[in-house]
CSV table of C-alpha atoms and ligand atoms in Angstrom, one decimal:
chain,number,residue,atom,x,y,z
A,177,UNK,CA,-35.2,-45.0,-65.2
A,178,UNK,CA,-33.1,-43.7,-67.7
A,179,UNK,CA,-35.6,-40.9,-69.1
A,180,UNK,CA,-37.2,-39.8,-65.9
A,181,UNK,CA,-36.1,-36.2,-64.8
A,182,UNK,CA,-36.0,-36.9,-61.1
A,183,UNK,CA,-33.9,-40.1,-61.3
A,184,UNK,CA,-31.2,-37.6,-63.2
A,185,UNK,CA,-31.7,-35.1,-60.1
A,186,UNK,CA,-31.2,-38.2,-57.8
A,187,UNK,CA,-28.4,-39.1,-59.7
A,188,UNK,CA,-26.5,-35.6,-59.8
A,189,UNK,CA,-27.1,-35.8,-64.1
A,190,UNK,CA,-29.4,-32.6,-63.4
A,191,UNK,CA,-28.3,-30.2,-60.6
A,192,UNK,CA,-30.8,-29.7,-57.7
A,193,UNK,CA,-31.2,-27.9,-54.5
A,194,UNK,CA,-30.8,-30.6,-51.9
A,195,UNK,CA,-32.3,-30.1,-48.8
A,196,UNK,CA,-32.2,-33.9,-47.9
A,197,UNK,CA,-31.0,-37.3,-48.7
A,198,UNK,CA,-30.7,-40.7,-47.0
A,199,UNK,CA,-30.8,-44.6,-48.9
A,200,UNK,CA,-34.2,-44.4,-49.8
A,201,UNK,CA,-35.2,-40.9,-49.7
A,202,UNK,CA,-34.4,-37.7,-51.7
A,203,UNK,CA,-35.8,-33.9,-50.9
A,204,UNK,CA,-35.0,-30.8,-53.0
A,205,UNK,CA,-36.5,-27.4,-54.1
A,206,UNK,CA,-39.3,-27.5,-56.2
A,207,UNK,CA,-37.7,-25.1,-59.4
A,208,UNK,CA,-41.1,-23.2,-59.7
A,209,UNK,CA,-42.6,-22.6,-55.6
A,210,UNK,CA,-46.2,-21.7,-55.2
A,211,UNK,CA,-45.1,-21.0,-51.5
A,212,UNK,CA,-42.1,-19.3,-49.9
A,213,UNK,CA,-41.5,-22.8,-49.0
A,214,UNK,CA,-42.0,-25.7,-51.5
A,215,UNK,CA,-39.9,-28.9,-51.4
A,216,UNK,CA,-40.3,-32.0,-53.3
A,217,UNK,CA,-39.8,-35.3,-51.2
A,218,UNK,CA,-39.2,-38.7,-53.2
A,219,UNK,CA,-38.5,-42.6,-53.2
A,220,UNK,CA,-35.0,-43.2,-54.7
A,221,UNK,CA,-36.6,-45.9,-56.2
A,222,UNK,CA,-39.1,-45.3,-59.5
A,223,UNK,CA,-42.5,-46.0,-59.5
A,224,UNK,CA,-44.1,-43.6,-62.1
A,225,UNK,CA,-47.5,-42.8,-59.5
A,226,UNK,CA,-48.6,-43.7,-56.4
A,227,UNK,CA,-50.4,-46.5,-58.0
A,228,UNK,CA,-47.5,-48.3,-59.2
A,229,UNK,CA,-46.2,-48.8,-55.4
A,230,UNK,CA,-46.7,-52.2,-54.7
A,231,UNK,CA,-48.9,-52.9,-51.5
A,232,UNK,CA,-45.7,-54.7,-49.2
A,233,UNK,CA,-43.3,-51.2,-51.0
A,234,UNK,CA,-46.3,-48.7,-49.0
A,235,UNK,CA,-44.0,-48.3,-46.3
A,236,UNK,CA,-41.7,-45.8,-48.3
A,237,UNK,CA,-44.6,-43.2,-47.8
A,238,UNK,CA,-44.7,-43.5,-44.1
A,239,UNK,CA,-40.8,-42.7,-44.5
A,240,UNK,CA,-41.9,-40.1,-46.8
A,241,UNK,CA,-43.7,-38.5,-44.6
A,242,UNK,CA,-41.2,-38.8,-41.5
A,243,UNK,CA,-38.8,-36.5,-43.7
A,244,UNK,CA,-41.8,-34.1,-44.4
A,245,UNK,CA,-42.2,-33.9,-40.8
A,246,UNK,CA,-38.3,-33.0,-40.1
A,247,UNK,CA,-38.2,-30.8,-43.1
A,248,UNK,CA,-41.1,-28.7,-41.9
A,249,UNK,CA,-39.8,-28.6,-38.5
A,250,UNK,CA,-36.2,-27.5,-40.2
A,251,UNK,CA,-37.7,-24.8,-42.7
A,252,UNK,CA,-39.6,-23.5,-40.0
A,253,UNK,CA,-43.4,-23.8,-40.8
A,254,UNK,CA,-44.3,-26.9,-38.5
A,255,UNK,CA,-46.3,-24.8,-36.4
A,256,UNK,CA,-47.6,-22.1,-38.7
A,257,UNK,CA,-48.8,-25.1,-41.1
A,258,UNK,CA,-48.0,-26.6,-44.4
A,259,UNK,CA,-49.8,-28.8,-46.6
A,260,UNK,CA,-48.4,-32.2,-48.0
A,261,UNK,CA,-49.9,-33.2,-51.3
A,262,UNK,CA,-49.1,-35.7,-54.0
A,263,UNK,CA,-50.7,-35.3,-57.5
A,264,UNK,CA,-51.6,-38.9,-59.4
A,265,UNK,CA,-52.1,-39.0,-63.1
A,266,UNK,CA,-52.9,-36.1,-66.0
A,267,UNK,CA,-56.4,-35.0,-64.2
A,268,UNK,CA,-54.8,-35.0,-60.8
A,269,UNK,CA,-52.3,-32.4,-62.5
A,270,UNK,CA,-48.8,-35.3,-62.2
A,271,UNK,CA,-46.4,-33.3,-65.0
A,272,UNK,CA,-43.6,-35.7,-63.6
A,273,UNK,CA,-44.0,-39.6,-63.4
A,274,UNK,CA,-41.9,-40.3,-60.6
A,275,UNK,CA,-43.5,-40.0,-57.2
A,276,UNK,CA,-43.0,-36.9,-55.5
A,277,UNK,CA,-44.6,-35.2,-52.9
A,278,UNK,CA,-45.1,-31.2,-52.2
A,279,UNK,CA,-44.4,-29.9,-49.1
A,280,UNK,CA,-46.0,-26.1,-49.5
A,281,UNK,CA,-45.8,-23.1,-46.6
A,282,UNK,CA,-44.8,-20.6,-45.1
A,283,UNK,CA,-48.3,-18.2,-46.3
A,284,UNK,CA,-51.5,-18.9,-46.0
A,285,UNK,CA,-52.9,-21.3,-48.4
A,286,UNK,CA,-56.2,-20.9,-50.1
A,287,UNK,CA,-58.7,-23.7,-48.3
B,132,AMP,P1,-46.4,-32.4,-60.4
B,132,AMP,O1,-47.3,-31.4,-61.2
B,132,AMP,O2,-47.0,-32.8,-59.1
B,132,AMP,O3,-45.9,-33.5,-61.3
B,132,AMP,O4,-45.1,-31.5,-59.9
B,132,AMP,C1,-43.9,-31.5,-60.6
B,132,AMP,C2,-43.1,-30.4,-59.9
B,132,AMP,O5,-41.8,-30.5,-60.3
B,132,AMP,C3,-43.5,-29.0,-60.3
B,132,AMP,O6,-43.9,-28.3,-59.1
B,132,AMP,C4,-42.3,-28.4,-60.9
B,132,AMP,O7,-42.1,-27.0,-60.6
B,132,AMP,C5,-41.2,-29.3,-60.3
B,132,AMP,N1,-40.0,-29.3,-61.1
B,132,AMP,C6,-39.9,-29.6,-62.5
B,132,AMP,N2,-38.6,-29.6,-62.9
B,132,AMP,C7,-37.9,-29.4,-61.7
B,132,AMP,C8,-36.5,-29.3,-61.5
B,132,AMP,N3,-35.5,-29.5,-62.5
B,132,AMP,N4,-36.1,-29.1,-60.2
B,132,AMP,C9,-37.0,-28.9,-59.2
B,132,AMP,N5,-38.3,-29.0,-59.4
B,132,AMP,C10,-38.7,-29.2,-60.6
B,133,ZN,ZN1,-37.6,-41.7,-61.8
């Protein structure tokens, strides 16, 4: 999607912190962190919000969260805890349309 700021960080148009990549999934460093450790994990492929996936394209969040699971592992908070969260839509607080989700730790997080 040629106006979508995480396609251009897929890409390599913008420059990111990579922490991960395979054929369907990319994982960088969120730019602003609300955590020592805040990474953003997301499809290769567009979809603006979660409710563009298609019903038979859901599997992509199960892979989603399999890199979440490694990534927490790797960055060292899988046992001292981390929360996994997606925003949807302007009241759900989405500032970029492109599916991403937010893996925050490594202090406590307000319950
Ligand atoms: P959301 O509010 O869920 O749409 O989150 C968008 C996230 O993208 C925010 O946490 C931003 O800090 C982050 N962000 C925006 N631009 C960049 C960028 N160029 N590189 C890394 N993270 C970014
Ligand atoms: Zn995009």
């Amino acid at each position: 999607m040629p106006d979508c700021l995480f396609c251009k960080i897929i890409n390599g148009e913008i420059p990111s912190d990579k922490v991960y990549e395979d054929e369907i999934i990319f994982a960088f460093k969120d730019i602003n962190p609300k955590a020592p450790v805040h990474l953003l994990i997301i499809p290769k492929k567009h979809y603006p919000t979660l409710n563009d996936i298609p019903d038979d394209e859901m599997g992509i969040i199960a892979e989603i969260h399999n890199v979440i699971k490694k990534l927490a592992h790797e960055f060292g908070v899988a046992e001292s805890g981390y929360r996994v969260l997606t925003n949807v839509n302007r009241e759900g607080g989405q500032v970029v349309f492109h599916v991403h989700y937010h893996l925050i730790g490594g202090r406590q997080l307000p319950t």
